[in-house]
mmCIF file of C-alpha atoms and ligand atoms in Angstrom:
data_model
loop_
_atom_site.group_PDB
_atom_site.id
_atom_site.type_symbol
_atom_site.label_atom_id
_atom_site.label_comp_id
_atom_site.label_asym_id
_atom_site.label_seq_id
_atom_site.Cartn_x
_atom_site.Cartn_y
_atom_site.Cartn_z
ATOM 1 C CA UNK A 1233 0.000 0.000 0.000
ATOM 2 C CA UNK A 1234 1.278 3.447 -0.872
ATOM 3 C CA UNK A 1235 0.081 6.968 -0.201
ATOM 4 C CA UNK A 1236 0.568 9.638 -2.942
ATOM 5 C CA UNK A 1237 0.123 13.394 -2.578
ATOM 6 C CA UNK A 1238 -0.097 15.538 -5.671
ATOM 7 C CA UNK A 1239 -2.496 12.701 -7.147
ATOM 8 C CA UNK A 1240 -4.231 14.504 -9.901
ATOM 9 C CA UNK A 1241 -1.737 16.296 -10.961
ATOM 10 C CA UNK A 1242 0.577 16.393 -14.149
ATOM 11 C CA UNK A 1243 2.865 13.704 -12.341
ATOM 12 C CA UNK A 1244 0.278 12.027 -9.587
ATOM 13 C CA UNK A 1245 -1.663 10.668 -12.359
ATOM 14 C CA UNK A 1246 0.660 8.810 -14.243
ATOM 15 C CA UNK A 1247 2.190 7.867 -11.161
ATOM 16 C CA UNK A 1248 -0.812 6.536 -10.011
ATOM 17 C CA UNK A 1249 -1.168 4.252 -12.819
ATOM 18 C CA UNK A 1250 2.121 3.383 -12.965
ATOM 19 C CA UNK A 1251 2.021 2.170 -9.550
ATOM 20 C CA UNK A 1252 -1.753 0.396 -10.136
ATOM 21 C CA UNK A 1253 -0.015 -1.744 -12.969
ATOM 22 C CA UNK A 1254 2.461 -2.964 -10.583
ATOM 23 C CA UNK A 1255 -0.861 -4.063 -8.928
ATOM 24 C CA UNK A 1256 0.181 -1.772 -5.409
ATOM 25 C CA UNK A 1257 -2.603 -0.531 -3.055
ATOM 26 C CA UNK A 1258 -3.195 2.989 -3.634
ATOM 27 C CA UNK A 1259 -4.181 5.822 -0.860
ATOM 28 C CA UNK A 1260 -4.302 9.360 -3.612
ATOM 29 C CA UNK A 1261 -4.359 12.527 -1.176
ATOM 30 C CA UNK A 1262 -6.650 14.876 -3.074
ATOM 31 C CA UNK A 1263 -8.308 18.586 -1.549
ATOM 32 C CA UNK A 1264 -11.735 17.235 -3.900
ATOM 33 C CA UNK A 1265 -12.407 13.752 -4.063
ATOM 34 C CA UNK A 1266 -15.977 14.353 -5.968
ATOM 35 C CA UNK A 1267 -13.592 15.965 -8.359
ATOM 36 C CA UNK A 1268 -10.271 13.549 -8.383
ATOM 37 C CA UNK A 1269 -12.056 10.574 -10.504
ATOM 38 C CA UNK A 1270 -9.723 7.947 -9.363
ATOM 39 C CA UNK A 1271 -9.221 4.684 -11.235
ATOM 40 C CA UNK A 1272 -11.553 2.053 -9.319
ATOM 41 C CA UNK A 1273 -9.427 0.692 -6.730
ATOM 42 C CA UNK A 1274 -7.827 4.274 -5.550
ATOM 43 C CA UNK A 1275 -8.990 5.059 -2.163
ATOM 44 C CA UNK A 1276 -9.285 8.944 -2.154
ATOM 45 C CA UNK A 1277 -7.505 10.568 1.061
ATOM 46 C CA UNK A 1278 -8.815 14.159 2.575
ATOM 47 C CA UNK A 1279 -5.588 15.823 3.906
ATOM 48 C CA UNK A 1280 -7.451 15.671 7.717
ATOM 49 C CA UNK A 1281 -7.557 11.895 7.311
ATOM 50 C CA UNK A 1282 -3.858 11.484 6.674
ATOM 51 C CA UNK A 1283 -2.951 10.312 10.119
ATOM 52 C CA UNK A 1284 -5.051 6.914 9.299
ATOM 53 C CA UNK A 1285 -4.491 6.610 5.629
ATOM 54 C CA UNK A 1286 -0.332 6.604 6.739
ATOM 55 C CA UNK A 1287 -1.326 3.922 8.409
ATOM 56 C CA UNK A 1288 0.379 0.278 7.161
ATOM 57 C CA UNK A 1289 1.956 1.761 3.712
ATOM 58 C CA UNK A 1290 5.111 0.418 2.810
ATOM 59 C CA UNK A 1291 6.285 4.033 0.569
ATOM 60 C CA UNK A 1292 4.916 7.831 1.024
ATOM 61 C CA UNK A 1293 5.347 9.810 -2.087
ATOM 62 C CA UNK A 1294 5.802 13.578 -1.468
ATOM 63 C CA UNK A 1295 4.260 15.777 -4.089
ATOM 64 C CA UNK A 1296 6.446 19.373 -3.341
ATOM 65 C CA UNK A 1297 3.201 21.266 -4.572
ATOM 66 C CA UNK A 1298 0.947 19.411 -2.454
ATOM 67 C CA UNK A 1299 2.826 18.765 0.233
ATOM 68 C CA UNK A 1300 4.303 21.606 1.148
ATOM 69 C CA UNK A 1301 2.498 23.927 3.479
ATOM 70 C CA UNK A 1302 1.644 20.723 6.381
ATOM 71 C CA UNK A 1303 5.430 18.861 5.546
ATOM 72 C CA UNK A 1304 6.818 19.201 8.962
ATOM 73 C CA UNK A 1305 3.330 17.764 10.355
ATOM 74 C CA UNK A 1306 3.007 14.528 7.709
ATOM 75 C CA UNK A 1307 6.603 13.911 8.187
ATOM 76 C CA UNK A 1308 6.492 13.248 11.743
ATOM 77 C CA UNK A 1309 2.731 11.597 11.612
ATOM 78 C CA UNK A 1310 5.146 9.080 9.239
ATOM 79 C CA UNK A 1311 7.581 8.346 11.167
ATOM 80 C CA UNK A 1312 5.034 8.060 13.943
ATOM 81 C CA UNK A 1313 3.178 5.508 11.929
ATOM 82 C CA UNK A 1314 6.305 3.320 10.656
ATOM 83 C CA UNK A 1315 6.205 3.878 7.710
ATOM 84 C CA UNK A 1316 9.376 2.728 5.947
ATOM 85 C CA UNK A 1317 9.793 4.808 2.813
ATOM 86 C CA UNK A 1318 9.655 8.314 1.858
ATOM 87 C CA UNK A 1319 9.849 9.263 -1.460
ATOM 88 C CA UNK A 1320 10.532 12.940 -2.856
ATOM 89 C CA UNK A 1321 10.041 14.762 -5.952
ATOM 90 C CA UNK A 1322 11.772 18.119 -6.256
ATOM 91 C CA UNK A 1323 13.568 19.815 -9.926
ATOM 92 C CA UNK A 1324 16.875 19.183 -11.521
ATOM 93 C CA UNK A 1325 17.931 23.294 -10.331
ATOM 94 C CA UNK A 1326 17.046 22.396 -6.345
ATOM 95 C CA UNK A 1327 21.078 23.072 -5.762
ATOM 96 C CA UNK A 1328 21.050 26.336 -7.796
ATOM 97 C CA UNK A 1329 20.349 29.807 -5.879
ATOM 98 C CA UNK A 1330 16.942 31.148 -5.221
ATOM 99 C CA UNK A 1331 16.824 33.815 -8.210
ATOM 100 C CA UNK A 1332 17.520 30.710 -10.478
ATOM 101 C CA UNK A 1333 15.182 28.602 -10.228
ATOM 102 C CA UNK A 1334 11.723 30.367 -12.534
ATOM 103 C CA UNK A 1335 8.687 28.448 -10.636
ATOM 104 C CA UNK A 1336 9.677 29.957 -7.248
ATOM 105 C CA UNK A 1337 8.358 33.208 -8.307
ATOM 106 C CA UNK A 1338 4.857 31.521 -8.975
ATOM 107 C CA UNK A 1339 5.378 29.196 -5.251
ATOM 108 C CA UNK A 1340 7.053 26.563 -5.732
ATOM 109 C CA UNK A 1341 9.677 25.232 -2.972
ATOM 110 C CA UNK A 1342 11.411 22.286 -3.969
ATOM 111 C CA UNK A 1343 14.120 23.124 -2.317
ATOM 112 C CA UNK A 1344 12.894 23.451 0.836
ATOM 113 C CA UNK A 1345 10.834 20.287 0.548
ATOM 114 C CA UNK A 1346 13.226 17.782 -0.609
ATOM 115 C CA UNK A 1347 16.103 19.589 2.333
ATOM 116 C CA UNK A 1348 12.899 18.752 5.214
ATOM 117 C CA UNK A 1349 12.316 14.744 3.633
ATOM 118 C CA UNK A 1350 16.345 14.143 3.485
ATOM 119 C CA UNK A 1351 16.795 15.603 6.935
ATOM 120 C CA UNK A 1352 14.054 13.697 8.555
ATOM 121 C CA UNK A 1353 14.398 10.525 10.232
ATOM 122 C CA UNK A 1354 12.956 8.415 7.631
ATOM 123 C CA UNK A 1355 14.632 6.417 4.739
ATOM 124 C CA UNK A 1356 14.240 8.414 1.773
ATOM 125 C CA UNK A 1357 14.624 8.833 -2.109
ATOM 126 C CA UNK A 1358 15.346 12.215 -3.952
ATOM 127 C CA UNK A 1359 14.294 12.381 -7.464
ATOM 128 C CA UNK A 1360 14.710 15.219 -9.268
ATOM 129 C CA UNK A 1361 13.622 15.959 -13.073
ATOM 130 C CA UNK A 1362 14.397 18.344 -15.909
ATOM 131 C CA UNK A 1363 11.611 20.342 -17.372
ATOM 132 C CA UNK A 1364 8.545 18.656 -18.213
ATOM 133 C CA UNK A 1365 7.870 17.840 -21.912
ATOM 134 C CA UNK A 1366 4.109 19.101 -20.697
ATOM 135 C CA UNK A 1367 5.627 22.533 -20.468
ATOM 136 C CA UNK A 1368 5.691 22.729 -24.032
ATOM 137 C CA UNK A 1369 1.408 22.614 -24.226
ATOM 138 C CA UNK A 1370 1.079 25.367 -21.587
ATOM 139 C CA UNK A 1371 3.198 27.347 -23.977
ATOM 140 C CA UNK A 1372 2.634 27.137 -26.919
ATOM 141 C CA UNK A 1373 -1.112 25.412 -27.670
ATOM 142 C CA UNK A 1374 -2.673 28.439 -28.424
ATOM 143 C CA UNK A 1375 -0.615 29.465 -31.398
ATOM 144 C CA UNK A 1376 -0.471 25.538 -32.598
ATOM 145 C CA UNK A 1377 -3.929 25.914 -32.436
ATOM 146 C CA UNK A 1378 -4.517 28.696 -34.299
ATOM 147 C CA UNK A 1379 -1.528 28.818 -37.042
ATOM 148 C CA UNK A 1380 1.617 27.161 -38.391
ATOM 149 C CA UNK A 1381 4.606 29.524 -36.418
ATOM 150 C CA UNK A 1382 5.319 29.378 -32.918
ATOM 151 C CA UNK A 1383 6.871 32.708 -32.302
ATOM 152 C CA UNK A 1384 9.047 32.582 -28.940
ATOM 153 C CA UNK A 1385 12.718 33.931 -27.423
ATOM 154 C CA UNK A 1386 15.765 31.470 -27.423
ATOM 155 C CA UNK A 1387 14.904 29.099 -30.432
ATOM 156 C CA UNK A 1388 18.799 27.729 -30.040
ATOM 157 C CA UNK A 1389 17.752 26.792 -26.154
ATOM 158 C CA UNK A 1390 18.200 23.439 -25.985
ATOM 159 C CA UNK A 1391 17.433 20.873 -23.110
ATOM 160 C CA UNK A 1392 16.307 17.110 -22.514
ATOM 161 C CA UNK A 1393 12.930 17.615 -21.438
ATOM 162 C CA UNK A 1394 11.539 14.554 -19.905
ATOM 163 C CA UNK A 1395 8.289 13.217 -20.775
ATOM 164 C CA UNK A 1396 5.839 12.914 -17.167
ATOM 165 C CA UNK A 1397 5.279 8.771 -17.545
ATOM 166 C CA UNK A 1398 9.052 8.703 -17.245
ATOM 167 C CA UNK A 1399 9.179 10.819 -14.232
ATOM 168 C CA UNK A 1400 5.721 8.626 -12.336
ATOM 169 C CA UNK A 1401 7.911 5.188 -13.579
ATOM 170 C CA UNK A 1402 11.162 6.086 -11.975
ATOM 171 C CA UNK A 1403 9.375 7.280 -9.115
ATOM 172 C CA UNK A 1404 7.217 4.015 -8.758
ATOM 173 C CA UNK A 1405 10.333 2.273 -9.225
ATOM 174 C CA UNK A 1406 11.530 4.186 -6.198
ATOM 175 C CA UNK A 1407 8.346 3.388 -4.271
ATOM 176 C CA UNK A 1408 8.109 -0.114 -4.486
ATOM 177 C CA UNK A 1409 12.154 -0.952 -4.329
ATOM 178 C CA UNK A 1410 14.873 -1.168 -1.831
ATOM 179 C CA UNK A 1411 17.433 -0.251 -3.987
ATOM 180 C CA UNK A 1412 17.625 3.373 -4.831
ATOM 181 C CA UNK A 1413 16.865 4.626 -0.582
ATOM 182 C CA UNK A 1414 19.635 7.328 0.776
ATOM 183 C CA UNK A 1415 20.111 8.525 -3.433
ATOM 184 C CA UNK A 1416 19.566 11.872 -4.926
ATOM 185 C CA UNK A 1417 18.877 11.128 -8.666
ATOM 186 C CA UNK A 1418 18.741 13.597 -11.580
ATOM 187 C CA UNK A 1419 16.504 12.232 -14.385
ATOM 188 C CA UNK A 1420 16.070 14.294 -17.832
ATOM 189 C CA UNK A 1421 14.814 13.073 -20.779
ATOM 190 C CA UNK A 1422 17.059 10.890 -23.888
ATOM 191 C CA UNK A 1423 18.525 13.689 -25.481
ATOM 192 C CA UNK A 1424 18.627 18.047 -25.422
ATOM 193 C CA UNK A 1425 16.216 19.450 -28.197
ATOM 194 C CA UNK A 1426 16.299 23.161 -29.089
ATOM 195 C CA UNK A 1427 13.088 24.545 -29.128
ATOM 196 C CA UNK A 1428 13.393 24.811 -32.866
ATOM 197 C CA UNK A 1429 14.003 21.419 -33.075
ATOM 198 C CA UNK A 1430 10.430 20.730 -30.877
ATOM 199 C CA UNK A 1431 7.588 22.332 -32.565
ATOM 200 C CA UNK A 1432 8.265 20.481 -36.272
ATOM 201 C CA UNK A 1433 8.470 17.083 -33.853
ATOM 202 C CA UNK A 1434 4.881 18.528 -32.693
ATOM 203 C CA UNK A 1435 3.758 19.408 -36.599
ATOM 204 C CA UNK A 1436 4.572 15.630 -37.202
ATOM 205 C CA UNK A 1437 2.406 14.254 -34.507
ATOM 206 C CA UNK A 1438 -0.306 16.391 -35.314
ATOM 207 C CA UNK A 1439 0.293 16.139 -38.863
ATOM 208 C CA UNK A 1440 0.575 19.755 -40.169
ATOM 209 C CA UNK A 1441 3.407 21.190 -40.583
ATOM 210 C CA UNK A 1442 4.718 23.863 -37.696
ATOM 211 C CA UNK A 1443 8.094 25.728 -37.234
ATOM 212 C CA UNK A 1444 9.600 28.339 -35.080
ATOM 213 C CA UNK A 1445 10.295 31.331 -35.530
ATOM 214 C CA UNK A 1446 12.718 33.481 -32.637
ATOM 215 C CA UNK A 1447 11.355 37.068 -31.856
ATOM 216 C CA UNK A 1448 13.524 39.520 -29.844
ATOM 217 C CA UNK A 1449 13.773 38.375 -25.862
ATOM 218 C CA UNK A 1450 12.329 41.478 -24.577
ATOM 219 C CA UNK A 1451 9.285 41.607 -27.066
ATOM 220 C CA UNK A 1452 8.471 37.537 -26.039
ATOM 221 C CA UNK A 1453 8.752 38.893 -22.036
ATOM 222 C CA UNK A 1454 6.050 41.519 -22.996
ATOM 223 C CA UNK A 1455 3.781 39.389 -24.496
ATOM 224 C CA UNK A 1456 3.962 36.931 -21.191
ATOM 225 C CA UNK A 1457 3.541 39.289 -19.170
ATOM 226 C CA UNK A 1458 0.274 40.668 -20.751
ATOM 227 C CA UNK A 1459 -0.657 37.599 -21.042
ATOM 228 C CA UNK A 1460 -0.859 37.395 -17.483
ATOM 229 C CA UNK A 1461 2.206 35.855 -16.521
ATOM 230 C CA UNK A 1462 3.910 37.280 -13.433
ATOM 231 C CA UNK A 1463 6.739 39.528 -13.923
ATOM 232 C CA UNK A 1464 9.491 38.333 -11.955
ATOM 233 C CA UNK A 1465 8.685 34.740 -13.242
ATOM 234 C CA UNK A 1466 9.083 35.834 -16.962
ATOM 235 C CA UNK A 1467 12.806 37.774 -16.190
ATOM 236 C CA UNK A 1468 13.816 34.883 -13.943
ATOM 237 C CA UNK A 1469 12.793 32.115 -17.218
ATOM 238 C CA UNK A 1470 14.945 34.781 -19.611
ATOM 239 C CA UNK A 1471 17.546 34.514 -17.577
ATOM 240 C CA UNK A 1472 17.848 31.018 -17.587
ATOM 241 C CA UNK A 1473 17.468 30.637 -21.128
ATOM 242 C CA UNK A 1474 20.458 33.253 -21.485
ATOM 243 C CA UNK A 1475 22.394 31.596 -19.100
ATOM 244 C CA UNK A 1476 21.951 27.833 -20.437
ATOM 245 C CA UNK A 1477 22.715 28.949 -23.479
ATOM 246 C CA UNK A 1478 26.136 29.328 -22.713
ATOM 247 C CA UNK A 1479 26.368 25.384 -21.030
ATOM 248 C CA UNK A 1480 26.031 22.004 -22.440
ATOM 249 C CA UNK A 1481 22.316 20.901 -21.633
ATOM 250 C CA UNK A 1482 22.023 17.766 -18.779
ATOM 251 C CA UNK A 1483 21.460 14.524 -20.229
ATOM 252 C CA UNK A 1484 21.180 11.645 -17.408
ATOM 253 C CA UNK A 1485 21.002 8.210 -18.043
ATOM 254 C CA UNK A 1486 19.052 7.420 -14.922
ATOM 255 C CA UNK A 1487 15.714 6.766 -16.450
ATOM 256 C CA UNK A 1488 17.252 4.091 -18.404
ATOM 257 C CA UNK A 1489 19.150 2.603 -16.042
ATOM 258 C CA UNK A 1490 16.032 2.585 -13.207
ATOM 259 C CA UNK A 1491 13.871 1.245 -15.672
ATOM 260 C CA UNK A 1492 15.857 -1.026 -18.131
ATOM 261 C CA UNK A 1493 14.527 0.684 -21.488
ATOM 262 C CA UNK A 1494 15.453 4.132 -23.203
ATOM 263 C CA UNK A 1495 13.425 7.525 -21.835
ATOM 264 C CA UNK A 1496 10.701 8.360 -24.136
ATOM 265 C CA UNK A 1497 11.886 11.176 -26.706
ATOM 266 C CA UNK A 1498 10.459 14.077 -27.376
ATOM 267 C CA UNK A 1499 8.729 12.942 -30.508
ATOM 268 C CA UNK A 1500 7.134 9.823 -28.415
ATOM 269 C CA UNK A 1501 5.565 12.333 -25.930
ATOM 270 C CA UNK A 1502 4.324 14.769 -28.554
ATOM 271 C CA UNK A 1503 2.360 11.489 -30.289
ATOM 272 C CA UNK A 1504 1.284 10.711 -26.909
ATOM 273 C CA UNK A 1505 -0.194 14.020 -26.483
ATOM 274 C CA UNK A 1506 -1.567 14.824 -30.647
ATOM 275 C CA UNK A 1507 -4.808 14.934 -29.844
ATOM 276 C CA UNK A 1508 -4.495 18.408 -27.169
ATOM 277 C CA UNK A 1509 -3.286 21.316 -29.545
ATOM 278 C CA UNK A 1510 -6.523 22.487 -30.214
HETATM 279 N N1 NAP B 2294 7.019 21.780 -14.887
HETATM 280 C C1 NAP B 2294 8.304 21.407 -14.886
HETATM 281 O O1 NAP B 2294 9.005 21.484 -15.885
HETATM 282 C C2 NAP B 2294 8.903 20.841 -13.625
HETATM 283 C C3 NAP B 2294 10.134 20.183 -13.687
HETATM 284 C C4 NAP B 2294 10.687 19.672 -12.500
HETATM 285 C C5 NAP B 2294 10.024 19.847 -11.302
HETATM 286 N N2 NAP B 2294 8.826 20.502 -11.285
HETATM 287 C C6 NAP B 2294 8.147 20.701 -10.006
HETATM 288 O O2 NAP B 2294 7.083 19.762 -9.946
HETATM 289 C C7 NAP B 2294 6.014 20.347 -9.209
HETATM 290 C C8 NAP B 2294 4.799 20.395 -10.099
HETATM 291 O O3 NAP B 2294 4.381 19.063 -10.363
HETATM 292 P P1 NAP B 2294 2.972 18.800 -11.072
HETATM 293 O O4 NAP B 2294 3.013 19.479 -12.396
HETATM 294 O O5 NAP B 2294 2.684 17.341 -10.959
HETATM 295 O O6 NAP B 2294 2.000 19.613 -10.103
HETATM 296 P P2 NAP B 2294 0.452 19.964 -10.308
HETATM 297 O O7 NAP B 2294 -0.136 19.074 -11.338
HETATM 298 O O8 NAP B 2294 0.322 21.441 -10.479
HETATM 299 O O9 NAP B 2294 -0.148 19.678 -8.860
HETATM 300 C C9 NAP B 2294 -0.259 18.384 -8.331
HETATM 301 C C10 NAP B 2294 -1.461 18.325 -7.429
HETATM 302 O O10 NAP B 2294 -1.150 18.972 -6.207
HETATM 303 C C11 NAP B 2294 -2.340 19.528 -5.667
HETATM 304 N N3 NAP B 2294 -2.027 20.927 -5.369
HETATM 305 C C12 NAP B 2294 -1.643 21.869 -6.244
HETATM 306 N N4 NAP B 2294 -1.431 23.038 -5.617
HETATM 307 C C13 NAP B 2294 -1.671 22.807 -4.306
HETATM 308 C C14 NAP B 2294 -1.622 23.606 -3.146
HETATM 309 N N5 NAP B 2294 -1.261 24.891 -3.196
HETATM 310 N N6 NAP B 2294 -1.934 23.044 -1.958
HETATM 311 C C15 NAP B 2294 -2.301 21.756 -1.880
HETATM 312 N N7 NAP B 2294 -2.377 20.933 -2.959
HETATM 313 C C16 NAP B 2294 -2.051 21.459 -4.151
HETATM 314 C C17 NAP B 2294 -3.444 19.382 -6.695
HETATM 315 O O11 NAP B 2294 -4.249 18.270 -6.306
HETATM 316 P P3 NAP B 2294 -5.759 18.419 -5.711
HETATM 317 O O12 NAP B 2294 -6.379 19.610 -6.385
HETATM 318 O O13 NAP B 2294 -6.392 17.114 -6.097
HETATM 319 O O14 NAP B 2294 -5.604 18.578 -4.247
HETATM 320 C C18 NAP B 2294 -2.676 19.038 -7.953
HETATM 321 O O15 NAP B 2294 -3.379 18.198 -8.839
HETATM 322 C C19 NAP B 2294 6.459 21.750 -8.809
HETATM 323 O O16 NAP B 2294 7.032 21.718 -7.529
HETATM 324 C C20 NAP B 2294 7.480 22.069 -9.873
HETATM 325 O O17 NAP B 2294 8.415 23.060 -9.494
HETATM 326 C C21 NAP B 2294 8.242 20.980 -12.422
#
């Protein structure tokens, strides 16, 4: 039996299944169960009821999003209740400074979550990934829906974004084994892409041709910004696409070697995805 936070989320689903197919008891911590529309076996967990649903699992899976504002308190309710595993999700930048890592300007602490698991009492795993392939739908559906050029900054940015069954099988993987407890492990997708390179691997799942085409940095921060997102986010993403540019993109070979097959590429995740660009 395992309890996962962060269970309908970009990651909690897949990990979810991932862990179902295994055929592993599932407890799926959720703020709306009416909502959550489990897979039939999936007990739903209310966050008040987490003292009894820790009860008897063998792996806890922290979800930083999820889990962050009660850590300290489901932490020790763990290691009040035995359990014998915790398992953490942070990012690949959790070691770089503050002002370099984008999503904390829009709340996100993985830094501070995966530093509270690895100094608590409990056995734990660290896994970290590189940008989600997802990413690439938030950003750029609309103008794959609506024409043939994705216009954005950096088209020479390149980096091995991973595809989010990857991420919910390695993590499963470090659920439901012994092997990988005490390890911090970096996990990025096969191979660095620019983003030039993406959006024709997108046209070919979809089946109409698309390319990009680079507009001036400043004019692309504009447009996010009027487009609602928030400011220091949007100079904080620039920055790291001006300073990766300068660095070899991280490739790992962890997802292969946890799980005995190749990562998914880039092109595998944009035919697993054809059917959202519109
Ligand atoms: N995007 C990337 O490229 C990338 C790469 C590496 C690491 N990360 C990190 O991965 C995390 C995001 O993962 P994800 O995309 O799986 O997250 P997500 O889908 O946004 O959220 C996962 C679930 O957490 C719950 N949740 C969200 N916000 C919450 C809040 N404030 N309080 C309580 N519960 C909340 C929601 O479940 P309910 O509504 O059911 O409660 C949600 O479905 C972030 O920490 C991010 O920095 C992202």
């Amino acid at each position: 039996m395992y309890l996962v936070t962060g269970a309908t989320g970009v990651i909690g689903r897949p990990l979810v299944q991932a862990l179902l197919s295994e055929g592993a008891g599932i407890r799926a911590v959720t703020r709306d169960a009416d909502r959550a529309d489990f897979p039939d076996g999936v007990e739903p967990v209310a966050s008040e009821a987490i003292r009894r649903a820790l009860r008897g699992v063998h792996g806890l899976f922290v979800h930083p999003r999820a889990a962050e504002d009660d850590l300290g308190k489901l932490l020790r309710l763990a290691a009040e209740e035995g359990v014998p595993k915790v398992v953490v999700m942070s990012a690949i930048n959790v070691d770089d400074p503050f002002d370099h890592q984008p999503s904390r300007y829009n709340g996100d602490r993985n830094t501070e979550v995966e530093r509270a698991v690895t100094a608590s009492p409990l056995p734990w795993i660290a896994v970290r990934p590189s940008s989600f392939a997802m990413n690439t739908l938030a950003m750029w559906r609309g103008q794959i829906a609506s024409g043939a050029v994705v216009r954005g900054p950096y088209g020479s940015f390149a980096e091995a974004v991973i595809h989010e069954r990857d991420v919910a099988e390695v993590l499963a993987r470090a659920l439901m084994d012994d092997g990988l407890l005490g390890r911090t492990i970096s996990i990025t997708g096969p191979q660095a892409l620019r983003l030039d390179e993406m959006v024709p691997l997108i046209g070919a799942a979809i089946g109409r041709p698309l390319r990009f085409e680079e507009v001036p940095a400043e004019a692309a921060a504009q447009g996010m910004i009027r487009n609602g997102l928030d400011e220091r986010f949007v100079r904080a993403l620039m920055a790291r696409y001006r300073r990766e540019l300068e660095r070899p993109p991280t490739v790992t070979a962890e997802v292969e070697t946890i799980l005995g097959r190749p990562a998914r590429t880039f092109a595998a995740w944009a035919g697993d995805h054809a059917g959202e660009w519109s």
